[in-house]
Coordinates of C-alpha atoms in Angstrom, one line a residue:
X1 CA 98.2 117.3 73.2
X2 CA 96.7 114.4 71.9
X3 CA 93.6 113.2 74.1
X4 CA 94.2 109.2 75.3
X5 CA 92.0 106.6 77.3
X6 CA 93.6 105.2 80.2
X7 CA 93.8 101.0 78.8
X8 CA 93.0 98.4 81.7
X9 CA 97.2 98.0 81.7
X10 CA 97.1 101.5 83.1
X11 CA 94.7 100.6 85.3
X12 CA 97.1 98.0 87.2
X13 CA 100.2 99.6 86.8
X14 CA 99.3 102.8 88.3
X15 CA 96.3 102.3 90.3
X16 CA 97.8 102.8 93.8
X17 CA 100.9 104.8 92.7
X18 CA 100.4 108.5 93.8
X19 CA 101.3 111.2 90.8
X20 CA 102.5 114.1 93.3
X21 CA 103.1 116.4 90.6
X22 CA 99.3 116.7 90.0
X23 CA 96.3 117.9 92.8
X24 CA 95.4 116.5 96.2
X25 CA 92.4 118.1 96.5
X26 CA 89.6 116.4 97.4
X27 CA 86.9 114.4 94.8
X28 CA 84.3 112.7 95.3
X29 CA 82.7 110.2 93.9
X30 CA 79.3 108.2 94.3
X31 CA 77.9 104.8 93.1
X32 CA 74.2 104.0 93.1
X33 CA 72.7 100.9 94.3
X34 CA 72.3 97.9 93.0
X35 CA 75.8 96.7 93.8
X36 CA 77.3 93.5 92.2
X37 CA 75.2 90.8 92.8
X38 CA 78.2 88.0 92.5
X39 CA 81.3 88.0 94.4
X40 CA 84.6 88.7 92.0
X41 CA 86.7 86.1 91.2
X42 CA 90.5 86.3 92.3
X43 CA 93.7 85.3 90.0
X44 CA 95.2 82.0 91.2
X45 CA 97.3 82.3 93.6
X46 CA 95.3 84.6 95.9
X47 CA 93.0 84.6 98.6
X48 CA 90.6 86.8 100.3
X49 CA 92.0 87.3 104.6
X50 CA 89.9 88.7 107.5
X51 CA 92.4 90.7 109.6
X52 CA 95.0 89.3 111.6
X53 CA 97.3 91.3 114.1
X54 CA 99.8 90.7 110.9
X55 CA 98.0 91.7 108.1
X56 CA 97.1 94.9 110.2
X57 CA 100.8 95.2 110.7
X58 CA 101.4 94.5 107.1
X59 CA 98.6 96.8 105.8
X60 CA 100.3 100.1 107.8
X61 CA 103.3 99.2 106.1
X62 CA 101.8 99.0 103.2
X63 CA 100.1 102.5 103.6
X64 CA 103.8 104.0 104.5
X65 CA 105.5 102.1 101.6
X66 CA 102.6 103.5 99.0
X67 CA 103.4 107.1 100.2
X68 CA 99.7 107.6 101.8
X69 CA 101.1 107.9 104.8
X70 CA 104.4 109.4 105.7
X71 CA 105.1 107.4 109.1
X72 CA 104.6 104.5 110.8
X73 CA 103.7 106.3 113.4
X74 CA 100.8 108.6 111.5
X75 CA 99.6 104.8 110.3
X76 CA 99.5 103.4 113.7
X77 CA 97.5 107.1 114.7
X78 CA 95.2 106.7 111.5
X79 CA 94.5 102.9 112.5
X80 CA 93.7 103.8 116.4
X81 CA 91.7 106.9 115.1
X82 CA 89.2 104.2 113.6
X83 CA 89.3 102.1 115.7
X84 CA 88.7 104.5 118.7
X85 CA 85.6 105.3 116.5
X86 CA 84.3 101.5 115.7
X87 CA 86.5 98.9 116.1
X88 CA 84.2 96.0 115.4
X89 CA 82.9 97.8 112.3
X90 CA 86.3 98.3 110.9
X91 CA 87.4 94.9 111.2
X92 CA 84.2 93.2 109.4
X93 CA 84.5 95.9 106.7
X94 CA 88.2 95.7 105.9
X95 CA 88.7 93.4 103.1
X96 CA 92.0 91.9 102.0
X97 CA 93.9 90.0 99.4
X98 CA 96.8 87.6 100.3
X99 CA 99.1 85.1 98.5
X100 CA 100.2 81.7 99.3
X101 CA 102.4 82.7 102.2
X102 CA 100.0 85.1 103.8
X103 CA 102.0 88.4 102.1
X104 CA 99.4 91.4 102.0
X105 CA 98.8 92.1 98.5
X106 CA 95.3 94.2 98.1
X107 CA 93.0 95.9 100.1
X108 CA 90.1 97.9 100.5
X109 CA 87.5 99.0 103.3
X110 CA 84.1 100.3 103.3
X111 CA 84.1 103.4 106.4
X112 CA 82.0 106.1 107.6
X113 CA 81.4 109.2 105.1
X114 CA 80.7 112.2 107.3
X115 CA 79.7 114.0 104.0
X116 CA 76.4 112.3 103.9
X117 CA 74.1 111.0 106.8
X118 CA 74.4 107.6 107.8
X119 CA 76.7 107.5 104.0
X120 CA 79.1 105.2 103.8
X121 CA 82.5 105.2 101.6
X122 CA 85.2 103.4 99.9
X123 CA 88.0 103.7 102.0
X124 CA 92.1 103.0 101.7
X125 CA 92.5 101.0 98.0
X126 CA 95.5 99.9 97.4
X127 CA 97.8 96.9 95.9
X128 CA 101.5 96.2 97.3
X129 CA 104.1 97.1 94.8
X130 CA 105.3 93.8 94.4
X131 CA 101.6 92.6 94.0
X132 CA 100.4 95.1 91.4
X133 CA 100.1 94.8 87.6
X134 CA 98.1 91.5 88.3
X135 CA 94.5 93.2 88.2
X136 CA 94.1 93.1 91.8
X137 CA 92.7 96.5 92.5
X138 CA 89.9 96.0 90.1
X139 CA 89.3 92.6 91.9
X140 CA 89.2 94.4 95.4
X141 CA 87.3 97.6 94.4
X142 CA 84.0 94.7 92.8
X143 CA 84.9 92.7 96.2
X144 CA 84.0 96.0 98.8
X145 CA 81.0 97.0 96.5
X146 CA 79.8 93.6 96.7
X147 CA 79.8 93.2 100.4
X148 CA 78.4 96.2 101.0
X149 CA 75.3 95.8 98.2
X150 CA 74.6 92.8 100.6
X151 CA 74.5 94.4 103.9
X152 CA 73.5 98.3 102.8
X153 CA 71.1 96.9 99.9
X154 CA 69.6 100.5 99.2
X155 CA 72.2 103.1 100.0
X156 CA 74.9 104.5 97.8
X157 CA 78.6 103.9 98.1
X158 CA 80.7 107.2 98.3
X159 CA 84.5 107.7 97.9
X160 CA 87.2 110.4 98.6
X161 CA 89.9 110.5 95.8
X162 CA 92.7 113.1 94.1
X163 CA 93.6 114.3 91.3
X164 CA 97.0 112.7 92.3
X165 CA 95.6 109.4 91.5
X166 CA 94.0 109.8 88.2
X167 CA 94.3 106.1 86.7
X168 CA 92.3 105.3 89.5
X169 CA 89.6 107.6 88.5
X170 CA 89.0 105.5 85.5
X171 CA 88.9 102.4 87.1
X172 CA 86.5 103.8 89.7
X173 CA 84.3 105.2 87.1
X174 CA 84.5 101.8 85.4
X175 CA 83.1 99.5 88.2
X176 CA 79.9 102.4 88.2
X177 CA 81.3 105.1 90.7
X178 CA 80.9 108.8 89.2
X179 CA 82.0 112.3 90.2
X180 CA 79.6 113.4 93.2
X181 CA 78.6 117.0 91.9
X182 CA 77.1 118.1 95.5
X183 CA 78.0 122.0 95.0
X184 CA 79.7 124.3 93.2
X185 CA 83.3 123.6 94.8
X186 CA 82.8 120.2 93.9
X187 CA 82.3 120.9 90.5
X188 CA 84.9 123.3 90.4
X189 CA 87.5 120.7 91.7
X190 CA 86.0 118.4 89.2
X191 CA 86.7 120.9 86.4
X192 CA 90.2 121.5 87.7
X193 CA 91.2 117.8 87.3
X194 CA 90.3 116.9 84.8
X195 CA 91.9 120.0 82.8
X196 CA 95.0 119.1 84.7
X197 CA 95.2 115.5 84.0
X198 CA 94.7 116.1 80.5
X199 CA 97.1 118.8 80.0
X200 CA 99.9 117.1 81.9
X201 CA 99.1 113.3 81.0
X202 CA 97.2 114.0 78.1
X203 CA 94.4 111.8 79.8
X204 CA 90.9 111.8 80.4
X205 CA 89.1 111.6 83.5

């Protein structure tokens, strides 16, 4: 099979749609400091939201609707598991996108990585279905690194992703996050990935 780069088109089509046929086991990925020193600019049309009891609502959903989450129920149980952990926290480090009627259409958080002392991570990236294709995830990902260069100036930035959502890889390893090689299982899944993405999307990772 022919080997192919993923195009930034791929990028937005297929950033936040989850490839079941392919691995869910685990990645992770690191970015080094210094972060983006200038905040991203959105497409017109869009604004960045703090959380509202809506958008929280709305960002469940979206969570249920993208297949991350099976249930309501396991979102509202994922939300009060953070929150039970650091409310305040999670609320000043979930960033979102919304349009001109206040519809969710991006988001991403920065949350705890037990992996790593005092680490932090990349947390829950996605774009709405009926938001996507616009470049928004790329816009969201710059957004969370960022905010976080500002306020965690020397640390890295860590993230947990899947083989499952492989175009997403690329753009991750685009805005300067690469595979976090902390042992040999984590190489090994590393290795496993990529040979499966390329062998059933004739992609590279």
């Amino acid at each position: 099979m022919e080997k192919r780069e993923l195009t930034d088109q791929d990028n937005q089509d297929q950033v936040t749609k989850l490839d079941h046929t392919l691995s869910d086991e685990h990645l992770f990925m690191i970015k080094q400091p210094p972060m983006p020193g200038i905040e991203p600019k959105l497409p017109g049309g869009y604004w960045y939201a703090k959380p509202s009891e809506d958008l929280v609502f709305q960002w469940k959903q979206a969570l249920v609707e993208l297949d991350f989450i099976k249930t309501m129920e396991e979102a509202e149980s994922q939300w009060k598991r953070m929150t039970d952990v650091d409310e305040k926290f999670l609320l000043e480090h979930l960033y979102l996108i919304v349009d001109e009627n206040k519809e969710l259409a991006c988001a991403a958080g920065i949350w705890f990585y037990p992996g790593v002392e005092k680490g932090m991570r990349l947390h829950w990236v996605f774009t709405t279905p009926r938001h996507q294709k616009r470049g928004l995830a790329r816009v969201i990902v710059q957004k969370a690194s960022y905010e976080f260069g500002k306020e965690f100036k020397k640390q890295p930035l860590f993230l947990s992703t899947q083989a499952s959502s492989w175009p997403a890889i690329v753009l991750y390893e685009q805005e300067g996050f690469m595979p976090f090689l902390f042992d040999k299982a984590s190489r090994q899944a590393w290795t496993k990935a990529k040979k499966q993405v390329f062998e059933k999307r004739g992609a590279k990772i």
